[in-house]
Coordinates of C-alpha atoms and ligand atoms in Angstrom, one line a residue:
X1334 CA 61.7 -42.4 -47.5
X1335 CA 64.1 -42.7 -44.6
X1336 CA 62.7 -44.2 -41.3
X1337 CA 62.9 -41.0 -39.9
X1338 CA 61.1 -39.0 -42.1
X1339 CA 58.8 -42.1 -43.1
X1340 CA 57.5 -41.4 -38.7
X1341 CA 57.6 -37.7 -39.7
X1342 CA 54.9 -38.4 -42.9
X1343 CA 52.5 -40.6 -40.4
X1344 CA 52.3 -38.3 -37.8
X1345 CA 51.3 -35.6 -40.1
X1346 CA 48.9 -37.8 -41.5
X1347 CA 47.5 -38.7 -38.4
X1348 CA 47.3 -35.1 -37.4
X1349 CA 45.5 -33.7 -40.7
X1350 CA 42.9 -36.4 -40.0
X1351 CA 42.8 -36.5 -36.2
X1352 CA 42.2 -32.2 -36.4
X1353 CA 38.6 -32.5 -38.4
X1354 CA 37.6 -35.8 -36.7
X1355 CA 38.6 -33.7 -33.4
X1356 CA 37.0 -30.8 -34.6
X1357 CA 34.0 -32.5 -35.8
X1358 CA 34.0 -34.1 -32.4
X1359 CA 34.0 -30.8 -30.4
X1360 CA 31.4 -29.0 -32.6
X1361 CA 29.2 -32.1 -32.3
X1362 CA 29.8 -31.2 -28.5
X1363 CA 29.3 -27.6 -29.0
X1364 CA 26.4 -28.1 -31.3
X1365 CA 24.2 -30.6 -29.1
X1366 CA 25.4 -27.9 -25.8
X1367 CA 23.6 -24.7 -27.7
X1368 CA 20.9 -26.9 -28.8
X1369 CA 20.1 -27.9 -25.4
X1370 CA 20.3 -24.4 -24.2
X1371 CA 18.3 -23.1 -26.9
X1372 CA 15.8 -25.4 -26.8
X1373 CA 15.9 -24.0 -23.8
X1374 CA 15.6 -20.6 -24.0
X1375 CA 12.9 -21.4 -26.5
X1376 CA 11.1 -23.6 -24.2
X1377 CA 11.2 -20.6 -21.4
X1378 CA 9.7 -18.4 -24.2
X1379 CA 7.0 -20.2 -24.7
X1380 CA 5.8 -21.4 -21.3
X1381 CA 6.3 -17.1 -20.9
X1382 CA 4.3 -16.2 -24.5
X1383 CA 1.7 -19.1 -23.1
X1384 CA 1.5 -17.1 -19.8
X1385 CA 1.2 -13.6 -21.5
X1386 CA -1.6 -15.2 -24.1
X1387 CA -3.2 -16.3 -21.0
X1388 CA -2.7 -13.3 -18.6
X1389 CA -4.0 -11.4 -21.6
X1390 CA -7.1 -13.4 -22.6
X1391 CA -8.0 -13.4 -18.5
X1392 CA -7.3 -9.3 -18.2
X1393 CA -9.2 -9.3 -21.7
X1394 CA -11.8 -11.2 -20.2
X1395 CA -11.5 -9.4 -17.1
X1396 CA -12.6 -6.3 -18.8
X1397 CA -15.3 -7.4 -20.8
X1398 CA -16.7 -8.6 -18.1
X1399 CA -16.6 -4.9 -16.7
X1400 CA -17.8 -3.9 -19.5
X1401 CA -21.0 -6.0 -19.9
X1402 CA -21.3 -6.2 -16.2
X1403 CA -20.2 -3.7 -13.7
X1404 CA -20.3 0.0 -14.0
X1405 CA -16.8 1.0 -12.8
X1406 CA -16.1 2.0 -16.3
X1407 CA -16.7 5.9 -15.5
X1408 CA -14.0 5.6 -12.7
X1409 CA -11.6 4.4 -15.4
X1410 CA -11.7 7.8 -17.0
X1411 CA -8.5 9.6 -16.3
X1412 CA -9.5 12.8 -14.4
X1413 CA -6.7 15.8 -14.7
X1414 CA -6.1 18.4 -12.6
X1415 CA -4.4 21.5 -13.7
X1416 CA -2.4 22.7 -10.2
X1417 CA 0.0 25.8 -11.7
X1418 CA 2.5 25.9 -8.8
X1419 CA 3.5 29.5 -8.0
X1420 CA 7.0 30.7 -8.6
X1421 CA 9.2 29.7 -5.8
X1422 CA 8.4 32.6 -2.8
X1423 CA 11.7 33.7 -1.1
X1424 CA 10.5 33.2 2.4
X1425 CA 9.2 29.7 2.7
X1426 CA 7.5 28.4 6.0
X1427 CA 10.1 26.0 7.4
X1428 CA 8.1 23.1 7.1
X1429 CA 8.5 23.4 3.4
X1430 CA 11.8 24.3 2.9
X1431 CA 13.0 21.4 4.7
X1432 CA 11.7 19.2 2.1
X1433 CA 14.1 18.6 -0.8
X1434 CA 13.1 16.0 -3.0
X1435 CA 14.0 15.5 -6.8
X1436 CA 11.1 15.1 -8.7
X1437 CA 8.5 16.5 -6.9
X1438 CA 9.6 18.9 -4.8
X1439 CA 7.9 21.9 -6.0
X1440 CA 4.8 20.7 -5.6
X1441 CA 5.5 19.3 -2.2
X1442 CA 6.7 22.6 -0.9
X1443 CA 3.6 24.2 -1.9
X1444 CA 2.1 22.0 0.1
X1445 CA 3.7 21.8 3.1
X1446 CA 4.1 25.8 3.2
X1447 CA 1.4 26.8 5.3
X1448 CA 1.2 30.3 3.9
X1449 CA 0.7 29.0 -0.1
X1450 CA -2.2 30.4 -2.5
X1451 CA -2.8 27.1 -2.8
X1452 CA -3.8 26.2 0.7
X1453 CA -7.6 26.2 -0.2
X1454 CA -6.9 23.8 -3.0
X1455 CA -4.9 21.3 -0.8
X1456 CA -7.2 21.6 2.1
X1457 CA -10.2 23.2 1.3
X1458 CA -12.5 24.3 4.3
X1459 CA -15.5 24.3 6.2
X1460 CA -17.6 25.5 4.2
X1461 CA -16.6 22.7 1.1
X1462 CA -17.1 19.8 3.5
X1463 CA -18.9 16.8 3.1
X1464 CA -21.8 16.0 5.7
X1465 CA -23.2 12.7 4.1
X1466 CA -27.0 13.1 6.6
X1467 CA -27.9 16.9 5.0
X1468 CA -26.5 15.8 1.3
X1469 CA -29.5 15.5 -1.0
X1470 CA -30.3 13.6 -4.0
X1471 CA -27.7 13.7 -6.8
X1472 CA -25.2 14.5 -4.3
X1473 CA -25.7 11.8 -2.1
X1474 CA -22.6 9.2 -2.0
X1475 CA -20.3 11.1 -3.5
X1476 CA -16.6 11.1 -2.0
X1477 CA -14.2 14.8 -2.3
X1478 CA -10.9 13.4 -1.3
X1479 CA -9.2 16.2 0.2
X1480 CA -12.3 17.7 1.8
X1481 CA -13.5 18.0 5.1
X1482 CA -15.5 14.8 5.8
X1483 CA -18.6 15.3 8.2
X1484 CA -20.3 12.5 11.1
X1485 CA -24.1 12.2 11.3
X1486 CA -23.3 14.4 14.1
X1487 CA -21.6 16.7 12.0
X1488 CA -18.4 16.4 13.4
X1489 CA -14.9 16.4 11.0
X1490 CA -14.4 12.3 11.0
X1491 CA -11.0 12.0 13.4
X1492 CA -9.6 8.3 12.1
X1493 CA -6.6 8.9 11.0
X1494 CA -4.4 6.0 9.4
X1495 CA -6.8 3.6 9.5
X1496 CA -8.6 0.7 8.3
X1497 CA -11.9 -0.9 8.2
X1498 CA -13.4 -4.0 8.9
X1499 CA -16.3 -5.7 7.9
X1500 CA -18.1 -6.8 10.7
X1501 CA -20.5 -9.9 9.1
X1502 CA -22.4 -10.4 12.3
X1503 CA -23.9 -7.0 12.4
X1504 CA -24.0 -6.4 8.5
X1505 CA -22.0 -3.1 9.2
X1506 CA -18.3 -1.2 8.6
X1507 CA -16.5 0.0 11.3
X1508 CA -13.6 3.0 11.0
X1509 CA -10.5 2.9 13.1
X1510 CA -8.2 5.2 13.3
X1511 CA -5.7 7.7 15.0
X1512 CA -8.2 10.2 17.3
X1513 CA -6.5 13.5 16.8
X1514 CA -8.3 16.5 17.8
X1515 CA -5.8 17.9 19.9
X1516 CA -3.3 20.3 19.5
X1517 CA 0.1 19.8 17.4
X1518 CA 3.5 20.7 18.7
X1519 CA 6.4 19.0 18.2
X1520 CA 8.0 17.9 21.5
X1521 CA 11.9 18.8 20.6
X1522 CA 13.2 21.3 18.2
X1523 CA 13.8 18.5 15.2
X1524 CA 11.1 16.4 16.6
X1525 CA 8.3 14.9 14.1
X1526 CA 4.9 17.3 14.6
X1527 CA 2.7 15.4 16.7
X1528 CA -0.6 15.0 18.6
X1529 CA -0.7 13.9 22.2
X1530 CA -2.5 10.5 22.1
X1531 CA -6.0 10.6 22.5
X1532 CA -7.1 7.1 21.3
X1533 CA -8.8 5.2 18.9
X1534 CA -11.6 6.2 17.3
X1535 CA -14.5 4.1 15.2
X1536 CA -16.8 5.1 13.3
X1537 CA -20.4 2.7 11.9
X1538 CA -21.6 2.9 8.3
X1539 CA -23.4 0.6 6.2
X1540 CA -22.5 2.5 2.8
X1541 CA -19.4 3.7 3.4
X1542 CA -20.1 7.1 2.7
X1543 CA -22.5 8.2 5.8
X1544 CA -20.5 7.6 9.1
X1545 CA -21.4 7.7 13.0
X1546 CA -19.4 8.1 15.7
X1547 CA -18.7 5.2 18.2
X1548 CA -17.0 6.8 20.8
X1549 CA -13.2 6.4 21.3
X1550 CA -12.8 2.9 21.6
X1551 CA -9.0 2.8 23.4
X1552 CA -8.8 5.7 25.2
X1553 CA -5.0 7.3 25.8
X1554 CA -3.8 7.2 29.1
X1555 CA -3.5 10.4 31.7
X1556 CA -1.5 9.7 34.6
X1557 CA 0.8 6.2 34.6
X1558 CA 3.7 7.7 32.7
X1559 CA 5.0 4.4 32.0
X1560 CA 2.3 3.0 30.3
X1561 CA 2.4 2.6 26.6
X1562 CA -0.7 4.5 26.1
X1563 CA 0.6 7.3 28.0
X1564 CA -1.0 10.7 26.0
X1565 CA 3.2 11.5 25.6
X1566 CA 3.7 8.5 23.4
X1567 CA 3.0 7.5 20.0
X1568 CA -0.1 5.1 18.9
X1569 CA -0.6 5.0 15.6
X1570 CA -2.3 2.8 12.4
X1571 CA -4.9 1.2 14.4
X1572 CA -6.2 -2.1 12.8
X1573 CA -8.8 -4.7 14.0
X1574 CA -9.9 -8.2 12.7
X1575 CA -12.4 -10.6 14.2
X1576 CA -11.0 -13.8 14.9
X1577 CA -13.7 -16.3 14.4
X1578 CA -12.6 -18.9 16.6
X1579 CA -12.3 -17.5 19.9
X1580 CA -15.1 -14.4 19.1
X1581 CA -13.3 -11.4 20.0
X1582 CA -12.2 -8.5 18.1
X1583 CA -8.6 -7.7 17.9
X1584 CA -6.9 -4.3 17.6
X1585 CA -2.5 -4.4 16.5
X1586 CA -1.5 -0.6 16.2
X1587 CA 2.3 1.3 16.3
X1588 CA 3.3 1.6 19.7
X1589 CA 6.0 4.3 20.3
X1590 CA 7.5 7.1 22.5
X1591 CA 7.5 10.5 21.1
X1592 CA 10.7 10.2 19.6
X1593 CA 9.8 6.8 17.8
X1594 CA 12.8 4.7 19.2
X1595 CA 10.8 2.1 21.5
X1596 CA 9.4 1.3 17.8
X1597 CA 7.1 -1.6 18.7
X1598 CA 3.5 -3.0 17.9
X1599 CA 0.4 -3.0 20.8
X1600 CA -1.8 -5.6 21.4
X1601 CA -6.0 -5.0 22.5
X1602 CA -9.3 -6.9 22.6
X1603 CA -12.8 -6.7 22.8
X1604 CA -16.0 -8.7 23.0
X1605 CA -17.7 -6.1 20.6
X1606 CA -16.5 -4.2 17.5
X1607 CA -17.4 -1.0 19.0
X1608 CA -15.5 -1.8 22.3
X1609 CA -14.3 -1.2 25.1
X1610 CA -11.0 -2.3 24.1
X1611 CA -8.7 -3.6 26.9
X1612 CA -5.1 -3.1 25.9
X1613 CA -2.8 -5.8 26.3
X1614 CA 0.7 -5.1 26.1
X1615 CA 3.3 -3.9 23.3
X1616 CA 5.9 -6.2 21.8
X1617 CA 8.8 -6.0 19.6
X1618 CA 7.7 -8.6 16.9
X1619 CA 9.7 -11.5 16.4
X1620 CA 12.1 -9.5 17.9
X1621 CA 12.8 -6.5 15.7
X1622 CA 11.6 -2.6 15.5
X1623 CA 8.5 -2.4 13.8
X1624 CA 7.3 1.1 12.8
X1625 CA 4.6 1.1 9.9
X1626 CA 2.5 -1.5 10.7
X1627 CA -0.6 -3.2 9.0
X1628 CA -2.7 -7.0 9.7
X1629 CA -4.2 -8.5 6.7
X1630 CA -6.6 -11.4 7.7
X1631 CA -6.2 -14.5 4.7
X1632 CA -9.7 -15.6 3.1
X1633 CA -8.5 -19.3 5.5
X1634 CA -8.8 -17.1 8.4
X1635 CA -5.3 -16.9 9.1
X1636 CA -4.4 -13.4 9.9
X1637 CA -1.0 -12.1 9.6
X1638 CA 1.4 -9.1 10.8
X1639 CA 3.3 -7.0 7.7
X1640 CA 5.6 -4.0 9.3
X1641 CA 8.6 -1.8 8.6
X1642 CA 11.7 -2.5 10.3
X1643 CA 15.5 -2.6 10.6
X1644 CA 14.7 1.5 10.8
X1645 CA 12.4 1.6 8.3
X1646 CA 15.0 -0.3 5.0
X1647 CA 12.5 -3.3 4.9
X1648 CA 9.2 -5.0 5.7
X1649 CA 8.3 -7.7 7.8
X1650 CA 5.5 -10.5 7.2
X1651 CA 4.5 -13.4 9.8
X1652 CA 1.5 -15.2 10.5
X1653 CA -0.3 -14.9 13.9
X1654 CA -1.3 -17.2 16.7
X1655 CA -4.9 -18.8 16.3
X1656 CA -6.4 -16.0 18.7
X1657 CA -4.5 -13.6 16.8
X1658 CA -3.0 -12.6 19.8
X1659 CA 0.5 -13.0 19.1
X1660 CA 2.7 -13.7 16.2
X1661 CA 4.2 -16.8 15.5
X1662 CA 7.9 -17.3 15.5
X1663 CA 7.8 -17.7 11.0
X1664 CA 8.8 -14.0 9.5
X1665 CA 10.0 -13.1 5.9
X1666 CA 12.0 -9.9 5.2
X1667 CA 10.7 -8.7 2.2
X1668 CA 11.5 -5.6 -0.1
X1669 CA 14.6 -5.5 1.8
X1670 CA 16.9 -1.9 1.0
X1671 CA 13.6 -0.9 -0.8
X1672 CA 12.7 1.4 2.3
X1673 CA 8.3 1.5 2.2
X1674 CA 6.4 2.2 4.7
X1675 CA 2.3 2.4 5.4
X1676 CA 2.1 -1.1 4.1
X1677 CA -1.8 -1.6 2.8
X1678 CA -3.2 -5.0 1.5
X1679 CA -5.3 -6.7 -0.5
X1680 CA -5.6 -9.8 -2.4
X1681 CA -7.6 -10.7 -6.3
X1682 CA -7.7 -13.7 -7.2
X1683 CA -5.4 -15.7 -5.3
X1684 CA -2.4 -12.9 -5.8
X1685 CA -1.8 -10.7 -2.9
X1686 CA -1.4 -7.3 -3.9
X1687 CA 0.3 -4.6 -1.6
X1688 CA 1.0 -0.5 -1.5
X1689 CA 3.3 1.2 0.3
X1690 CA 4.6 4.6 0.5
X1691 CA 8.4 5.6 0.4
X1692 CA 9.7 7.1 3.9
X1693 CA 9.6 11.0 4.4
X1694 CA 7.2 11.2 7.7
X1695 CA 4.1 13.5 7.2
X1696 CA 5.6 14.6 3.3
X1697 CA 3.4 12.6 0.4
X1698 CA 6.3 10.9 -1.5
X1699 CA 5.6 8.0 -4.6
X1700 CA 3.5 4.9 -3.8
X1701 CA 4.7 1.8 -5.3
X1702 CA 2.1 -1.5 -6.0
X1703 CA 3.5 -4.9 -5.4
X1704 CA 2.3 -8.1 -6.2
X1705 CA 3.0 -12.0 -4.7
X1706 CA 2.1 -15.4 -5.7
X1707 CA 2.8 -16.1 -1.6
X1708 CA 2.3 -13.3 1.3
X1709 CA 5.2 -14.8 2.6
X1710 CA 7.0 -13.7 -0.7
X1711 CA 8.8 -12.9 -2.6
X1712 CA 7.0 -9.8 -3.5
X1713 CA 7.7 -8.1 -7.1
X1714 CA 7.3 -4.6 -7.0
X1715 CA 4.9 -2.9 -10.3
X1716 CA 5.9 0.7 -10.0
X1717 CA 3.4 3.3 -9.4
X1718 CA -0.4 2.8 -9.2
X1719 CA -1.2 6.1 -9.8
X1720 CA -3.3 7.3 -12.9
X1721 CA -4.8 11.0 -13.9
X1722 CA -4.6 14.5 -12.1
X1723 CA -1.1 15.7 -13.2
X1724 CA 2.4 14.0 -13.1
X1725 CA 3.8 15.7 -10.1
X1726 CA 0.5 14.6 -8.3
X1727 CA 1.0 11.2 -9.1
X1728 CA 4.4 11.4 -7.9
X1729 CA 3.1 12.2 -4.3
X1730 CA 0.1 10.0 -4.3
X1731 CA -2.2 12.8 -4.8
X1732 CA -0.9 14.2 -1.7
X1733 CA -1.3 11.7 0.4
X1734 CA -0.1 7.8 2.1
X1735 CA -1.6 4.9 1.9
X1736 CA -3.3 3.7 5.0
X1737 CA -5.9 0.7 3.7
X1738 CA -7.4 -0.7 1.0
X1739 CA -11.1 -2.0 1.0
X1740 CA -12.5 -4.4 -0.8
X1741 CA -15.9 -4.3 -2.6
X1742 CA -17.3 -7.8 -2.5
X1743 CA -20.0 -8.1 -5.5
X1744 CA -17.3 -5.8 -7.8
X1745 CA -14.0 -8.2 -8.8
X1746 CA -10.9 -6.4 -8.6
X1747 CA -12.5 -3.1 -7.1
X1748 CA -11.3 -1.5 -4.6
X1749 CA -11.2 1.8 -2.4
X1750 CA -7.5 3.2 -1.8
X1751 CA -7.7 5.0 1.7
X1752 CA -5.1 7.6 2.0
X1753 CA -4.3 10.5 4.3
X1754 CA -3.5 13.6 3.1
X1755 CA -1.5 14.7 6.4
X1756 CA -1.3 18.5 7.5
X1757 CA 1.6 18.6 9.7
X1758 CA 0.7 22.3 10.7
X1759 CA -2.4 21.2 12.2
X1760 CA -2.4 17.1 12.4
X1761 CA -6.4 17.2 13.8
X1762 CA -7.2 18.8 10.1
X1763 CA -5.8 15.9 8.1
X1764 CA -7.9 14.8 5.5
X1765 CA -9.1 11.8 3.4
X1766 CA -8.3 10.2 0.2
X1767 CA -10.5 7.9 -0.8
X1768 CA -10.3 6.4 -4.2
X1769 CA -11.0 4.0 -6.7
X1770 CA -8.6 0.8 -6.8
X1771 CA -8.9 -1.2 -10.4
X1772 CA -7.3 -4.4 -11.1
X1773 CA -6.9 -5.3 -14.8
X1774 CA -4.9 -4.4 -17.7
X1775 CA -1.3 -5.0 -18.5
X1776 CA 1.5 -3.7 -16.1
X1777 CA 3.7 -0.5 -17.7
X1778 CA 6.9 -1.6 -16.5
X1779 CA 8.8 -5.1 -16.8
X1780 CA 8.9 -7.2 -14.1
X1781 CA 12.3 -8.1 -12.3
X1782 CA 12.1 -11.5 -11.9
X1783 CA 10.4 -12.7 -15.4
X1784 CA 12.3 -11.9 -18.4
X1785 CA 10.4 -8.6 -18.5
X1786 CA 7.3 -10.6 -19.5
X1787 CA 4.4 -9.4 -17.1
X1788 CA 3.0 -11.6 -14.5
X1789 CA -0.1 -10.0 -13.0
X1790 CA -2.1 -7.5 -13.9
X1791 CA -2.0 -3.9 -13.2
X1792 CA -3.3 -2.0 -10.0
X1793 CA -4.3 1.4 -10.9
X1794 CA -5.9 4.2 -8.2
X1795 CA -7.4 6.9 -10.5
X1796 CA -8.0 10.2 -9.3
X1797 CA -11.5 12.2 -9.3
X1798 CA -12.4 15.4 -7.3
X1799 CA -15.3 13.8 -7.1
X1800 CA -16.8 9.8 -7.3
X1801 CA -18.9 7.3 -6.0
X1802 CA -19.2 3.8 -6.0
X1803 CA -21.7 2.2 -8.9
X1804 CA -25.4 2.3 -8.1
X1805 CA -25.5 -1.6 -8.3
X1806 CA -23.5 -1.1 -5.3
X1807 CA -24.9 1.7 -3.1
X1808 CA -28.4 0.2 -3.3
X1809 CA -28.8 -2.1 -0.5
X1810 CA -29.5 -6.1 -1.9
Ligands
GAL2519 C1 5.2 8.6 8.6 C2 4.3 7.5 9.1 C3 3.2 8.0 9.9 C4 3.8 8.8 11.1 C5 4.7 9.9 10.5 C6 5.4 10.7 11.7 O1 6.3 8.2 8.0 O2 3.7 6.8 7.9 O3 2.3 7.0 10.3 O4 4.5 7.9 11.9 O5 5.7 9.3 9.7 O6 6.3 11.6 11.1

């Protein structure tokens, strides 16, 4: 061999060795990299089966227990409700035919016209309602969402978007809401149909069925013009909470003028649940518009602020001060883009659980559950918590929007949905939804954020024309 080719011969050599050692080299490489990732992958899998077996055992374990224990079974039956909506009339009113939505429009329209045969179905009338003092034996206790509800004085119930609270001291529930037993106009042309503001009115129970009227406990304002409780502004969503450590009860509520751009949240207090409540001021919280508003006050007494802003594309959480009296500068944007509204809340077992309503003013539209590890977030929304009556009623919340949900203490994971079924014809004859809230069972739609693998149970409201709460509970301990 020459010298030349004799170099030619070695480098060949070298190459038809170094190409397998290299190769073996890089698929060692390549081999250890997929092991690691999927080892893993695997590892993921199971820490999420573990989770699943676990999450299933508890909800398994959370329904035996139901089973063996509480009677809410009977409000887990799915109730339907056979609505035939009438061919589409040529001449709608114009409060329906404003209202095009995709999926459940028809049924919507029907609703909103004012002139439908199905009026008496949507809100049925005097002569149907519900007066809790003059109801006798077997149909004592028994909620008809959608009805007229009746005071021990036999007064339609005016508490409108509100919430309840729990007052320990005096062993009894108080009702806030929206008083609106005025007239409804709309004060421009393509303004929202509205009520001038009357106040805020609160209603007593101890069984949550038989309420009596406390008088309105923030009354509007007649003659300043520029105060925010002014009868020509907006004041909507009343809630209150007692703050332990200073004693006093505190009312947060929308704040607006009557064409919802000062967008803002008010501020009043009082030495007794059933007030006088002396209104503070309004504020734009930590800066921002806040429309939609709700407080949810933490089992470690902390109370915090959750409301719709940035025009309505997101919702807002913060904590408040001590006295509850202000928020604190800490705020999370949460379900941002995801535009909800008519935020309620309520936490099981250490998960906070939320509903909301999508944005189409005094139209029912699709409520949406969500569910956080931390109020402050993120918050994973679970799709729609509605169950029985018929799909395009579940679709529009059973004709209503969320306003509060109760809890039921000596019942885990039961709840009462309170919605309003809103009649923007005549705002005074808005109605009630009450319902019963179940947590338990597995979700029907992956989750964003964990591999599709489920990470808290379901929240389901199920519909009945007619329901009340288990005996166990209505009979006084
Ligand atoms: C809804 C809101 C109600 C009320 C209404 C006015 O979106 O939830 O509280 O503000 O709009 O149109």
């Amino acid at each position: 061999m020459s010298m030349v080719k004799e170099r030619e011969y070695e480098r060949e050599e070298q190459y038809k060795y170094r190409k397998p050692i290299a190769f073996l080299r890089d698929a060692g490489y390549r081999c250890s990299k997929s092991a690691v990732v999927w080892s893993l992958v695997g590892f993921l899998l199971m820490l999420q089966l573990y989770s699943l077996a676990t999450h299933r055992s508890a909800v398994k374990g959370d329904i035996q227990f139901r089973v063996n224990r509480h009677p809410v079974r009977e409000l887990e039956q799915v109730e339907e409700e056979k609505i035939q909506v009438p061919p589409v009339r040529k001449k709608r009113s114009p409060h329906a035919s404003k209202w095009r939505h995709k999926r459940n429009s028809a049924l919507v329209n029907e609703f909103l016209d004012e002139n439908s045969q199905l009026r008496h179905v949507f809100f049925p009338d005097m002569k149907t309602a519900i007066y809790p003092v003059k109801a006798a034996g077997n149909e004592s206790h028994y909620y008809h969402p959608g009805k007229i509800w009746l005071d021990t004085e036999g007064n339609p119930i005016q508490a409108h978007g509100g919430g309840i609270l729990y007052d320990e001291r005096s062993a009894t529930y108080y009702w806030y809401g929206e008083y609106k037993d005025g007239p409804t106009y709309r004060a421009h042309k393509k303004g929202a149909a509205r009520v001038d503001v009357i106040g805020v009115g609160c209603y007593s129970s101890k069984d949550l069925w038989t309420w009596k009227n406390q008088g309105i406990v923030l009354p509007a304002e007649q003659k300043n013009e520029t105060h925010d409780l002014h009868k020509s502004n907006v004041l909507e969503r009343p809630k209150v909470v007692y703050n332990e450590k200073t004693g006093k009860y505190v009312m947060w509520m929308h704040i607006d003028d009557a064409n919802y751009t000062k967008a803002a949240v008010g501020i009043a207090i009082s030495e007794y649940p059933t007030g006088p409540f002396k209104y503070l001021h309004s504020q734009r919280p930590h800066g921002f518009d806040s429309r939609d508003m709700t407080i949810f006050k933490d089992d470690d007494g902390v109370a915090y602020l959750i409301y719709s802003s940035q025009n309505n594309s997101e919702l807002h959480v913060g904590p408040l001060t001590d006295d509850y009296l202000d928020v604190q500068p800490e705020m999370q944007r949460i379900m941002v883009g995801q535009r909800r509204e008519a935020p309620a809340l309520f936490k099981y077992q250490g998960t906070y659980y939320m509903i909301t309503s999508g944005c189409s003013g005094w139209a029912p539209n699709e409520a949406v559950a969500h569910a956080a590890e931390s109020i402050m977030g993120p918050w994973e929304t679970m799709g729609n918590p509605c169950i029985g009556g018929n799909k395009m009623f579940r679709l529009a919340t059973f004709l209503a929007q969320s306003t509060f949900v109760i809890p039921l203490p000596g019942i885990p994971g039961s709840y009462i949905f309170m919605a309003d079924r809103w009649n923007p014809v005549e705002l005074r004859d808005s109605r009630y939804v009450w319902l019963p809230l179940i947590v338990g069972g597995l979700p029907d739609r992956p989750l964003e954020f964990n591999f599709g693998f489920p990470s808290w149970p379901r929240v389901s409201i199920y519909w009945h024309r007619k329901w009340r709460l288990p005996l166990s509970w209505r009979v006084p301990k």
